[in-house]
mmCIF file of C-alpha atoms in Angstrom:
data_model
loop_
_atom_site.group_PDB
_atom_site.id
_atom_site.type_symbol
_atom_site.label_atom_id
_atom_site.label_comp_id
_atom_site.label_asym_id
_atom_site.label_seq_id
_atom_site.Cartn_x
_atom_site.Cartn_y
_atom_site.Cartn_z
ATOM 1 C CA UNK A 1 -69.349 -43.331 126.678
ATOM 2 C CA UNK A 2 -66.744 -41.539 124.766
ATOM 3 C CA UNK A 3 -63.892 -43.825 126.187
ATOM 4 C CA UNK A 4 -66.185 -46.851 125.576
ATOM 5 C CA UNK A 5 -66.707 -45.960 121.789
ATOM 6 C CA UNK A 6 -62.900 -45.587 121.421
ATOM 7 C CA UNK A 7 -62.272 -48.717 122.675
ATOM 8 C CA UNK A 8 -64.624 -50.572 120.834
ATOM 9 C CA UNK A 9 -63.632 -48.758 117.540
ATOM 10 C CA UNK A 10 -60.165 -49.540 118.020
ATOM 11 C CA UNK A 11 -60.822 -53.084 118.415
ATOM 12 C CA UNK A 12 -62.615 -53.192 115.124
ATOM 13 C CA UNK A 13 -59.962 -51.422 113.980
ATOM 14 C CA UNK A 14 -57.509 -54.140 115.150
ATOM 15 C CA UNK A 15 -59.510 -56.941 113.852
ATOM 16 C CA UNK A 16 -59.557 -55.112 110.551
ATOM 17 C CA UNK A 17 -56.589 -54.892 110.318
ATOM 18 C CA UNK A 18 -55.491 -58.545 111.167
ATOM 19 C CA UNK A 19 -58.319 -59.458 108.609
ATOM 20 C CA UNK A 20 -56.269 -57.407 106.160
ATOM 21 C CA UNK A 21 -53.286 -58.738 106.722
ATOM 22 C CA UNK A 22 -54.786 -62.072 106.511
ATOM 23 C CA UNK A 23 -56.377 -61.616 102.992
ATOM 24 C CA UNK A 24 -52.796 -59.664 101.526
ATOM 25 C CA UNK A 25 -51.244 -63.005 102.678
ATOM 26 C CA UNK A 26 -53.479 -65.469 100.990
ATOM 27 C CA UNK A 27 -53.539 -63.054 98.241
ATOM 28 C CA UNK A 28 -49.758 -62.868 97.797
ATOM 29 C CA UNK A 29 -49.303 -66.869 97.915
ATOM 30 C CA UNK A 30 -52.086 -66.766 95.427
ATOM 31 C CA UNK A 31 -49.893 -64.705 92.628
ATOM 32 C CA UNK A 32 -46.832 -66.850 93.525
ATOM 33 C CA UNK A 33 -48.801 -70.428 93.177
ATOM 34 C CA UNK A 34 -46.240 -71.218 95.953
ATOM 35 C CA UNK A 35 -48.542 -72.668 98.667
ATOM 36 C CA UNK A 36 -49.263 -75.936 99.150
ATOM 37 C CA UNK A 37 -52.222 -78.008 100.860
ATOM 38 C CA UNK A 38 -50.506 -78.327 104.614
ATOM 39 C CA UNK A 39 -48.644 -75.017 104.719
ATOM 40 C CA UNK A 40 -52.538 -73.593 104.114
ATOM 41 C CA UNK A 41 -54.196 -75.618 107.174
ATOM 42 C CA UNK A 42 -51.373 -74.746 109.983
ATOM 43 C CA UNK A 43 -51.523 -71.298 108.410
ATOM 44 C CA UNK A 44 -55.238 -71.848 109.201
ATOM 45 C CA UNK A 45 -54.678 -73.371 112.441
ATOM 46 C CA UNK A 46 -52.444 -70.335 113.497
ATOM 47 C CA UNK A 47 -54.901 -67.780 112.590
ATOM 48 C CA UNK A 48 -57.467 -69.171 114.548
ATOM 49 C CA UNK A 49 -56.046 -70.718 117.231
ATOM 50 C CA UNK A 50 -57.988 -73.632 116.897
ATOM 51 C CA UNK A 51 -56.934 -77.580 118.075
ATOM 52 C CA UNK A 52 -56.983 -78.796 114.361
ATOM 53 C CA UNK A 53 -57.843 -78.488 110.067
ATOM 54 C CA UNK A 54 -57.659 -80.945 107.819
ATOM 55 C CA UNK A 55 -58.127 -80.466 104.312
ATOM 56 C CA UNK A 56 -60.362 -83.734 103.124
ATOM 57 C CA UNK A 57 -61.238 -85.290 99.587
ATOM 58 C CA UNK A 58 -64.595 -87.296 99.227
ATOM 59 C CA UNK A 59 -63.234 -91.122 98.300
ATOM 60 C CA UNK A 60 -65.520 -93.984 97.404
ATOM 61 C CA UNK A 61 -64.138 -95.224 100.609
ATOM 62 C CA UNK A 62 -65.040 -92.082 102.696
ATOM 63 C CA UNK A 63 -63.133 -89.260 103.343
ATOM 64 C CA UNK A 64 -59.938 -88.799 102.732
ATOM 65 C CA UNK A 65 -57.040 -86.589 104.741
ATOM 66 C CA UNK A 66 -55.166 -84.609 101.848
ATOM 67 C CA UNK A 67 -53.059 -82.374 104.669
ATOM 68 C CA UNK A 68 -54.090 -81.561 108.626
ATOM 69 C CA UNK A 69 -52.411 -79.752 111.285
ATOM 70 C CA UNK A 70 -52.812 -80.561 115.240
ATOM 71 C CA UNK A 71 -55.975 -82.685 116.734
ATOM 72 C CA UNK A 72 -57.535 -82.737 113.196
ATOM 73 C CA UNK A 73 -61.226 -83.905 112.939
ATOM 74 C CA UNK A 74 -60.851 -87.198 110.043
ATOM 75 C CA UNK A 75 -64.667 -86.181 108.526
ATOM 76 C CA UNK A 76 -66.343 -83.407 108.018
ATOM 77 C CA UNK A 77 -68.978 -84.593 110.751
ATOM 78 C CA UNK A 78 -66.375 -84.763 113.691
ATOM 79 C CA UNK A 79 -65.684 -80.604 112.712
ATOM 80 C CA UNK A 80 -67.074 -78.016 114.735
ATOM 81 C CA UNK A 81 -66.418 -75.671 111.689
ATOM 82 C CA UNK A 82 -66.254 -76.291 107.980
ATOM 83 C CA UNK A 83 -66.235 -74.703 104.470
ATOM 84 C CA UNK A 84 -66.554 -76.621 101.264
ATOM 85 C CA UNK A 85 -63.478 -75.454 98.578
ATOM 86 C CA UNK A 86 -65.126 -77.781 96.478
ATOM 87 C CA UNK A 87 -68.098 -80.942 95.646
ATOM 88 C CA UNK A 88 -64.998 -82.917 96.486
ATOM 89 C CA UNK A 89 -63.429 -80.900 98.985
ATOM 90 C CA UNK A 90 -63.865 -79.521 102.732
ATOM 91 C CA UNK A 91 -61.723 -77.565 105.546
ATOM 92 C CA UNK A 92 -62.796 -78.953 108.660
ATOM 93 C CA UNK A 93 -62.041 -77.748 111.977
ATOM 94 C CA UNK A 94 -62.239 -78.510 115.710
ATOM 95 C CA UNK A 95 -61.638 -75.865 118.138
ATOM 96 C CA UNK A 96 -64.108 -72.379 119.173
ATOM 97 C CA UNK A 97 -66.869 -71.925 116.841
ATOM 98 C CA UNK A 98 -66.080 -68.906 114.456
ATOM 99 C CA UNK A 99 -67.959 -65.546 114.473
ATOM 100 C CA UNK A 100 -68.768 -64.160 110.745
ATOM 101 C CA UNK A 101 -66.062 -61.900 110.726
ATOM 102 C CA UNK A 102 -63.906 -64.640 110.941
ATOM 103 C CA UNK A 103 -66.238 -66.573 108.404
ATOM 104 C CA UNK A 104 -64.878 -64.343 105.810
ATOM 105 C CA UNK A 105 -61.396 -65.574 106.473
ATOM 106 C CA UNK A 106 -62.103 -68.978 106.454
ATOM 107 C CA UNK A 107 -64.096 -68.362 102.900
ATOM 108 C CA UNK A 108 -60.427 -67.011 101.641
ATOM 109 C CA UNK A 109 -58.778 -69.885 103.071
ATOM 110 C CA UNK A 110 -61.110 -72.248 101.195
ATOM 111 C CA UNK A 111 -60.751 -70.231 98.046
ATOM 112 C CA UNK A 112 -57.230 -70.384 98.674
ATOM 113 C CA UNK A 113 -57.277 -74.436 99.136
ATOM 114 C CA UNK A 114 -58.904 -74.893 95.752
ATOM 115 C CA UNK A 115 -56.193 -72.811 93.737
ATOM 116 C CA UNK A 116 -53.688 -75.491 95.259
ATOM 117 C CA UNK A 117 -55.669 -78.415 94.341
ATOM 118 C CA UNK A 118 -55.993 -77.161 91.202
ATOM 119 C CA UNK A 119 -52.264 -76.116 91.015
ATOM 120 C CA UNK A 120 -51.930 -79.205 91.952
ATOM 121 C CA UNK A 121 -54.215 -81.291 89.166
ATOM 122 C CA UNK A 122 -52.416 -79.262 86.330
ATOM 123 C CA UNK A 123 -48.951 -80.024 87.084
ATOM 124 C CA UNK A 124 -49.928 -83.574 87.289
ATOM 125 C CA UNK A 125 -51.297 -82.722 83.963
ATOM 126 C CA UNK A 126 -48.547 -80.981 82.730
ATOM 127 C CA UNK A 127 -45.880 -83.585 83.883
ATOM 128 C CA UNK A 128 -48.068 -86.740 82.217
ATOM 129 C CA UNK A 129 -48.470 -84.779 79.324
ATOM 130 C CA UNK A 130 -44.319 -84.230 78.764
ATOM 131 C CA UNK A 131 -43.781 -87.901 79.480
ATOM 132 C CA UNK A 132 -46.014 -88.618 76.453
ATOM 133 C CA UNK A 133 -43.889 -85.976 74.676
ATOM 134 C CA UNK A 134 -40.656 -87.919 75.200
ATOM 135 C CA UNK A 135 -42.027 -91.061 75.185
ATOM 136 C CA UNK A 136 -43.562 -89.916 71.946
ATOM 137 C CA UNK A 137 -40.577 -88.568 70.275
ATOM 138 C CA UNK A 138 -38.537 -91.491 71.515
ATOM 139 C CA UNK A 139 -41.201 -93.507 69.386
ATOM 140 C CA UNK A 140 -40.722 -91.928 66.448
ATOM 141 C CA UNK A 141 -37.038 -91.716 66.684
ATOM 142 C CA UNK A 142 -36.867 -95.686 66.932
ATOM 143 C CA UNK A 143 -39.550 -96.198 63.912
ATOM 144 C CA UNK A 144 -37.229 -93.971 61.814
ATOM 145 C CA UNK A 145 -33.927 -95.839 62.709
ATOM 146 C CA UNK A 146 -34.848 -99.650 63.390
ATOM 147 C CA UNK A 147 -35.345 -99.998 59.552
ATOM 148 C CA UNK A 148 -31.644 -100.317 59.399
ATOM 149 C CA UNK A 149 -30.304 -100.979 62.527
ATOM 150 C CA UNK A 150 -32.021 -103.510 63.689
ATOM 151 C CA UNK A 151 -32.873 -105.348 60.818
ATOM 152 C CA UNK A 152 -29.415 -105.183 59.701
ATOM 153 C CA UNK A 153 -28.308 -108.165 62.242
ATOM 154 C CA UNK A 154 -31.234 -110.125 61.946
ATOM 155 C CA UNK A 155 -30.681 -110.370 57.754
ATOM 156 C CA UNK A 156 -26.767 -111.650 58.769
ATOM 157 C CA UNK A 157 -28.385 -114.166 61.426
ATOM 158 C CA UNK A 158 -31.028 -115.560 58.760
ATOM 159 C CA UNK A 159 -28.070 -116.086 56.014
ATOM 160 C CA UNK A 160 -26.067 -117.323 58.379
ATOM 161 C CA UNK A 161 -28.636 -119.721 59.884
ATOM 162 C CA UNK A 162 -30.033 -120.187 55.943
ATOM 163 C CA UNK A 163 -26.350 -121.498 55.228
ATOM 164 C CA UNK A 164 -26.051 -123.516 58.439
ATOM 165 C CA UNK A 165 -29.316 -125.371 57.099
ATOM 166 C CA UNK A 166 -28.958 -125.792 53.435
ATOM 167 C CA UNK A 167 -25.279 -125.863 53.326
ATOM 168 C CA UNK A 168 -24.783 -129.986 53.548
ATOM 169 C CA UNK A 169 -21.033 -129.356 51.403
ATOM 170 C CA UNK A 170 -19.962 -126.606 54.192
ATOM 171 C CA UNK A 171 -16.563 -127.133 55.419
ATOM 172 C CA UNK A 172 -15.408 -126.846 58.975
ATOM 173 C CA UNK A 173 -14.321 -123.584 58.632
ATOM 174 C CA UNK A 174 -17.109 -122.292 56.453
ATOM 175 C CA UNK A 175 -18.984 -123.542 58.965
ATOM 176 C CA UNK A 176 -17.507 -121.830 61.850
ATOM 177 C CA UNK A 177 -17.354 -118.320 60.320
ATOM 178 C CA UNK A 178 -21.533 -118.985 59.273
ATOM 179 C CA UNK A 179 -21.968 -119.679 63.248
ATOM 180 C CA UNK A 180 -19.229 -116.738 64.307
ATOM 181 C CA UNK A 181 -21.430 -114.036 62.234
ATOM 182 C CA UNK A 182 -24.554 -115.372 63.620
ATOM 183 C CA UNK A 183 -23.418 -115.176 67.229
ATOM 184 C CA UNK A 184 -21.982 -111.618 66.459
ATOM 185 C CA UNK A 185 -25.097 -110.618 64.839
ATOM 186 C CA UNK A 186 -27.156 -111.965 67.854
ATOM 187 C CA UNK A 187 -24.832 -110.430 70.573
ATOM 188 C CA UNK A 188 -25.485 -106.837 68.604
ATOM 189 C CA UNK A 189 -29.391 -107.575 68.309
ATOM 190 C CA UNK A 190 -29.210 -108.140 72.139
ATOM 191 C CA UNK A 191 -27.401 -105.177 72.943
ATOM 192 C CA UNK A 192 -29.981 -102.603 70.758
ATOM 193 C CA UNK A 193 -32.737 -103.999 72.208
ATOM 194 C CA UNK A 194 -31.285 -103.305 75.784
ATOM 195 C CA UNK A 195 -30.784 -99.943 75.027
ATOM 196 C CA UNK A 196 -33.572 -99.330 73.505
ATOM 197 C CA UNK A 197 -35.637 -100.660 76.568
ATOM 198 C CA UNK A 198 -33.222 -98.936 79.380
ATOM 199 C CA UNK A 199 -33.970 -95.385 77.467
ATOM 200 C CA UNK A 200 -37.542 -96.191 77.380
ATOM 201 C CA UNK A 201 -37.576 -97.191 81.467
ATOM 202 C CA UNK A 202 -35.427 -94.082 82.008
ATOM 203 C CA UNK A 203 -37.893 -91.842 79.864
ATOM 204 C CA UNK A 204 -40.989 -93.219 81.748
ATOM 205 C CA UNK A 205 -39.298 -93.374 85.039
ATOM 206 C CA UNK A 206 -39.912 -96.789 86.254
ATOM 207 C CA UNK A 207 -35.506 -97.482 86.859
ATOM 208 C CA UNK A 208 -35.414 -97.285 90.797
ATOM 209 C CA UNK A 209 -31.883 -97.785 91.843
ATOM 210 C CA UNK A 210 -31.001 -99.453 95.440
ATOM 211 C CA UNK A 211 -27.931 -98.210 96.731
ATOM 212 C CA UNK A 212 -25.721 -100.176 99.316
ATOM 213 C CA UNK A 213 -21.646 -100.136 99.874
ATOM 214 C CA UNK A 214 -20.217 -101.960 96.637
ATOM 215 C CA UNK A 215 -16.798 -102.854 95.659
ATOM 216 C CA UNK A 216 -15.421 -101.483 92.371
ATOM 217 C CA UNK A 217 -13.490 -104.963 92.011
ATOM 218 C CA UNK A 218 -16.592 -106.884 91.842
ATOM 219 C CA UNK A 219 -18.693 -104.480 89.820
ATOM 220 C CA UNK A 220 -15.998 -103.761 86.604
ATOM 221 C CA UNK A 221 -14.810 -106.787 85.616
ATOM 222 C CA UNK A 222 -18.923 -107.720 85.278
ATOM 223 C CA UNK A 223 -18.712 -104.915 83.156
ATOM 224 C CA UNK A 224 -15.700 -105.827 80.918
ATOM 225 C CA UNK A 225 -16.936 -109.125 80.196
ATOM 226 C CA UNK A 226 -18.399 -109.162 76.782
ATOM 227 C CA UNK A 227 -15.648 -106.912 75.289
ATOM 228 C CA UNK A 228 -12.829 -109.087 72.868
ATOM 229 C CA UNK A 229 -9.963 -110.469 74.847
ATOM 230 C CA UNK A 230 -6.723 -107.845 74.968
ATOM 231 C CA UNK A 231 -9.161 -105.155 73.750
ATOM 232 C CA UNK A 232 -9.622 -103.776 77.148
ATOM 233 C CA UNK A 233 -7.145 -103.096 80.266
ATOM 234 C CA UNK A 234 -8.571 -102.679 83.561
ATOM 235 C CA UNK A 235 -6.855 -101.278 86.868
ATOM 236 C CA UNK A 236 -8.124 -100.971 89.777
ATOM 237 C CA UNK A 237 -6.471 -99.993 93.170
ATOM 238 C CA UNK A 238 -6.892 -102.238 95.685
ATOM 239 C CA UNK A 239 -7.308 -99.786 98.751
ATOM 240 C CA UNK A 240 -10.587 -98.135 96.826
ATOM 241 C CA UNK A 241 -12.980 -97.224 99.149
ATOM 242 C CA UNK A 242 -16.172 -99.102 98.458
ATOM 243 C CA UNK A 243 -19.220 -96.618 97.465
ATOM 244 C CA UNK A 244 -22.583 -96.455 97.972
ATOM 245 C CA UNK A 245 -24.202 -97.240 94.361
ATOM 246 C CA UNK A 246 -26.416 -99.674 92.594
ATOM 247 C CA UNK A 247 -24.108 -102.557 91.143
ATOM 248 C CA UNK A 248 -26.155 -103.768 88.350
ATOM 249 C CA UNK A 249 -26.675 -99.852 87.031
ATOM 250 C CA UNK A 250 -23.211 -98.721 87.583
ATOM 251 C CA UNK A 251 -22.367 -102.065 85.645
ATOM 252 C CA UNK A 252 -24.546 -101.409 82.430
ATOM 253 C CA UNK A 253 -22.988 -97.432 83.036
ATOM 254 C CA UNK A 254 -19.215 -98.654 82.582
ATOM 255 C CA UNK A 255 -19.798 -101.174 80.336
ATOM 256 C CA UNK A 256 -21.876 -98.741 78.025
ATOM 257 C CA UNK A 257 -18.876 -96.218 78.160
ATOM 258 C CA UNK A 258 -16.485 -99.595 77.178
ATOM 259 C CA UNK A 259 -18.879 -100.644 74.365
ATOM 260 C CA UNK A 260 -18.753 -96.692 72.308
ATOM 261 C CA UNK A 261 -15.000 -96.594 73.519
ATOM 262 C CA UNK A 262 -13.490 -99.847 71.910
ATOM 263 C CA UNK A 263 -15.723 -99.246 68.867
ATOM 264 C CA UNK A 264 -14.117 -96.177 68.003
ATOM 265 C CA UNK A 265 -10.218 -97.384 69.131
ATOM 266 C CA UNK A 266 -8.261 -98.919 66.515
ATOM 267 C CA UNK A 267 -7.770 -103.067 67.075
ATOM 268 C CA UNK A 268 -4.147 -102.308 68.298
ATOM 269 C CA UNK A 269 -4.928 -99.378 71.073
ATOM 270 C CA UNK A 270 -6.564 -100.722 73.935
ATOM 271 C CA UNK A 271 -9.192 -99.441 76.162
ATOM 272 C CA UNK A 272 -7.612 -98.481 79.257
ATOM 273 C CA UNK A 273 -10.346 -98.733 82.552
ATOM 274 C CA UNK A 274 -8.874 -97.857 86.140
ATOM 275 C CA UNK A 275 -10.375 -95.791 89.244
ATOM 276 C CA UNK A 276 -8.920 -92.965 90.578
ATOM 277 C CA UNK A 277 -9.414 -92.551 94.695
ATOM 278 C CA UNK A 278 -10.112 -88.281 95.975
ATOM 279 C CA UNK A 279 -10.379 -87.141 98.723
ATOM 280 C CA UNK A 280 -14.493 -87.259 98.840
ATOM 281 C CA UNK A 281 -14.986 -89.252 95.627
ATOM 282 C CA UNK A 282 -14.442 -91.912 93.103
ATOM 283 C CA UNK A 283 -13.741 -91.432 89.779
ATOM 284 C CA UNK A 284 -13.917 -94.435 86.870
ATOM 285 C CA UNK A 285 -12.049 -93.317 83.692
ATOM 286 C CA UNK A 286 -13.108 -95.171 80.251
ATOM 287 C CA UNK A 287 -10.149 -93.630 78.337
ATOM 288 C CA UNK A 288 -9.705 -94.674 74.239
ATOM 289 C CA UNK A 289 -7.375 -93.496 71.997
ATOM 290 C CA UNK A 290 -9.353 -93.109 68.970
ATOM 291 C CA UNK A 291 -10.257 -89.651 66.665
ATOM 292 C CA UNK A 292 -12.575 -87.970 69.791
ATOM 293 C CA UNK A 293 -14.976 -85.818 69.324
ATOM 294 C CA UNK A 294 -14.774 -81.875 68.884
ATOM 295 C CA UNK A 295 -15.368 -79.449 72.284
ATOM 296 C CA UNK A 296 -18.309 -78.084 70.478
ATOM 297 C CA UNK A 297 -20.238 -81.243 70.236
ATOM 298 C CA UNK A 298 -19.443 -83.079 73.343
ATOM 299 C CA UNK A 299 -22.821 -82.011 74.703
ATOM 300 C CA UNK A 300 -24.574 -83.814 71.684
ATOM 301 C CA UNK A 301 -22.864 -87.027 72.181
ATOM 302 C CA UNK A 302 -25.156 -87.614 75.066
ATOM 303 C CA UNK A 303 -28.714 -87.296 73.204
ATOM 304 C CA UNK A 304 -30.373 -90.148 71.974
ATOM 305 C CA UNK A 305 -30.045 -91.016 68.150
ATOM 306 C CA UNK A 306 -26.572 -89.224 67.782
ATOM 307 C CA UNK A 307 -23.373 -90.793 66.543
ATOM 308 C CA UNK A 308 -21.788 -87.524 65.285
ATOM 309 C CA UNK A 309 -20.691 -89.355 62.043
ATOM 310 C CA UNK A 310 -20.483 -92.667 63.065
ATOM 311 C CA UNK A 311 -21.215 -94.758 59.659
ATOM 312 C CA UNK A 312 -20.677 -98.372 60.852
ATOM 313 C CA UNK A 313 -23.943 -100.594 61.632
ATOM 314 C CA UNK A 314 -25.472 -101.709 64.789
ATOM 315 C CA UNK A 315 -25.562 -98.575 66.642
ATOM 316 C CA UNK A 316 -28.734 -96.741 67.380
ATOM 317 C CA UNK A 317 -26.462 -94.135 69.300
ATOM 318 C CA UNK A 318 -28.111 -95.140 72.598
ATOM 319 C CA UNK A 319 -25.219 -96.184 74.580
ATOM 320 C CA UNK A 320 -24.198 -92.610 76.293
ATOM 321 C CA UNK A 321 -28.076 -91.693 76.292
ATOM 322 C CA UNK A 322 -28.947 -94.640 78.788
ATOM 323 C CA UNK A 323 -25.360 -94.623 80.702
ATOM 324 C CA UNK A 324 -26.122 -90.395 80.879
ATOM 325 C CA UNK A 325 -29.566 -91.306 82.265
ATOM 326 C CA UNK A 326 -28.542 -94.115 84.386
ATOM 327 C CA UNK A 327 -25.700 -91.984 85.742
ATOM 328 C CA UNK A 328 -28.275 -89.211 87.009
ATOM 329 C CA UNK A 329 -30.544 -91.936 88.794
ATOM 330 C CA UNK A 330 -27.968 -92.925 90.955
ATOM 331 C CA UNK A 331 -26.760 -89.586 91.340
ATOM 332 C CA UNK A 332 -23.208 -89.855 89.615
ATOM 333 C CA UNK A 333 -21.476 -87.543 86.833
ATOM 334 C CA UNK A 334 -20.316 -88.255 83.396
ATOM 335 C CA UNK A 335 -17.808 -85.653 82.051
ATOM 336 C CA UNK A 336 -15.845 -85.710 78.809
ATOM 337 C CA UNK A 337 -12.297 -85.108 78.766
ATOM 338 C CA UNK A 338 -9.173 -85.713 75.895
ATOM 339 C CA UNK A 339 -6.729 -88.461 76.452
ATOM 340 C CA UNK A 340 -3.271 -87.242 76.915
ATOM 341 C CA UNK A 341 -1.935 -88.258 72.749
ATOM 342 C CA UNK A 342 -5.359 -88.651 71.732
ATOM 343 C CA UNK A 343 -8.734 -89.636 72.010
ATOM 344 C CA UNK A 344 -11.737 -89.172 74.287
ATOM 345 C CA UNK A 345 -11.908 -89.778 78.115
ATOM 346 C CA UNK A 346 -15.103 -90.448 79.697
ATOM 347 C CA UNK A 347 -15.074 -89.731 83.841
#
């Protein structure tokens, strides 16, 4: 009797412990928040020993499988066992029916399930609700700065195009400089309202880059192609490796990079483009020779809405904002260096 007693006391005594050491878990991953729906059913399947769980969400279409583990029943109907976290929500298992003690556990487990779904919920939350933020704040930003710069091109394409109209005694080459400011004008309209929608894709995340092997020969000169003739000098080696990239990004990248670098170069100082080959990389140098911009607010130069002084129309200061952004979705770097005799380097 005595050695009977023992026996069955230490037994309890084991399963009390186990149960313990079950509860400290879920309680530990509770404090943390660090859990997540299917590390909590194989964590249930292991403790049990069971054939399957499946965590399940009521959907008008049924029942739907939100993380299982092993031979996992798909409704709550198929499960030998199951424990509602939630109206919405049930752990449902197939394997050995459980005793109470191990009732108790499961309870924990389905206590445990809701924290994550609501974990879950409020980051969703959270993350929607800093998107509006940016978005937001982008908003306002544009309201506060389109009352100059973008109206400023469309008054020089009405006068130009009010001229065109009305002006029967124009001469040839009155009439060519009326059509060369409204073409300018037009080309700088077209390139703020680019920006403006690339930083407001980038800020809502819809930009989703495909990445095959391109050729920097074919993608740069794309780039190049609305700067001034002789403004810009391009070299690129021909034994550059191609790289895995999106063309039409890493096109709007350079040519954003051109844009702010032969707007700042004096008219006699050309922008000088040309790819550099590593060892396990490629780099693409924009380098200018104009006034460059102080160590201490090279990080700023990258924000949206900043021109660090810049006093000349038709510039929202968007063009290192989207090529910053664009650069991170297809997982490149922009870094700022100083041109050997002057000027800024973008890499």
């Amino acid at each position: 009797t005595v050695v009977d007693l023992a026996a069955r006391r230490a037994e309890a005594a084991r399963i009390a412990r186990a149960e313990a050491a079950t509860l400290a878990s879920l309680s530990g991953s509770v404090l943390t928040g660090q859990d997540t729906a299917q590390a909590i059913v194989e964590r249930l399947r292991e403790t049990f020993g069971v054939d399957g769980v499946a965590l399940l969400e009521r959907a008008d279409a049924g029942w739907m499988i939100l993380a299982q583990s092993g031979a996992a029943p798909q409704t709550p109907g198929e499960a030998d066992t199951r424990a509602d976290v939630d109206e919405a929500h049930v752990l449902a298992l197939r394997g050995p029916t459980l005793d109470a003690s191990d009732r108790r556990i499961l309870e924990a487990f389905a206590v445990q399930a809701g924290l994550v779904i609501e974990y879950r919920r409020l980051r969703e939350k959270e993350a929607r609700a800093a998107l509006l933020e940016r978005a937001d704040a982008t908003s306002t930003a544009v309201l506060r700065a389109v009352s100059h710069d973008l109206r400023t091109p469309l008054a020089t394409m009405r006068a130009s195009l009010d001229g065109l109209v009305g002006g029967a005694t124009l001469d040839d080459a009155d009439r060519a400089a009326l059509l060369e400011a409204a073409e300018s004008a037009s080309g700088q309209l077209e390139r703020l309202i680019d920006n403006l929608l690339d930083l407001s894709r980038l800020q809502t995340g819809l930009v989703r880059p495909t990445l095959r092997a391109r050729s920097l020969e074919e993608i740069l000169p794309l780039a190049l192609a609305g700067q001034p003739p002789g403004r810009v000098v391009l070299d690129v080696d021909e034994t550059a490796p191609l790289i895995l990239t999106d063309s039409g990004l890493l096109e709007r990248i350079v040519a954003n990079l051109v844009g702010n670098a032969v707007r700042h170069s004096p008219p006699d100082r050309p922008v000088r483009v040309h790819a550099r080959v590593l060892e396990t990389e490629v780099l693409i140098l924009v380098a200018d020779q104009g006034p460059g911009v102080p160590r201490e607010l090279r990080d700023r130069i990258f924000e949206p809405f900043q021109r660090l002084g810049d006093t000349e129309s038709g510039g929202l200061g968007l063009g290192l904002a989207v090529a910053k952004g664009l650069a991170d979705t297809i997982g490149a770097t922009i870094a700022v260096e100083d041109t050997p005799g002057g000027g800024l380097t973008m890499v």
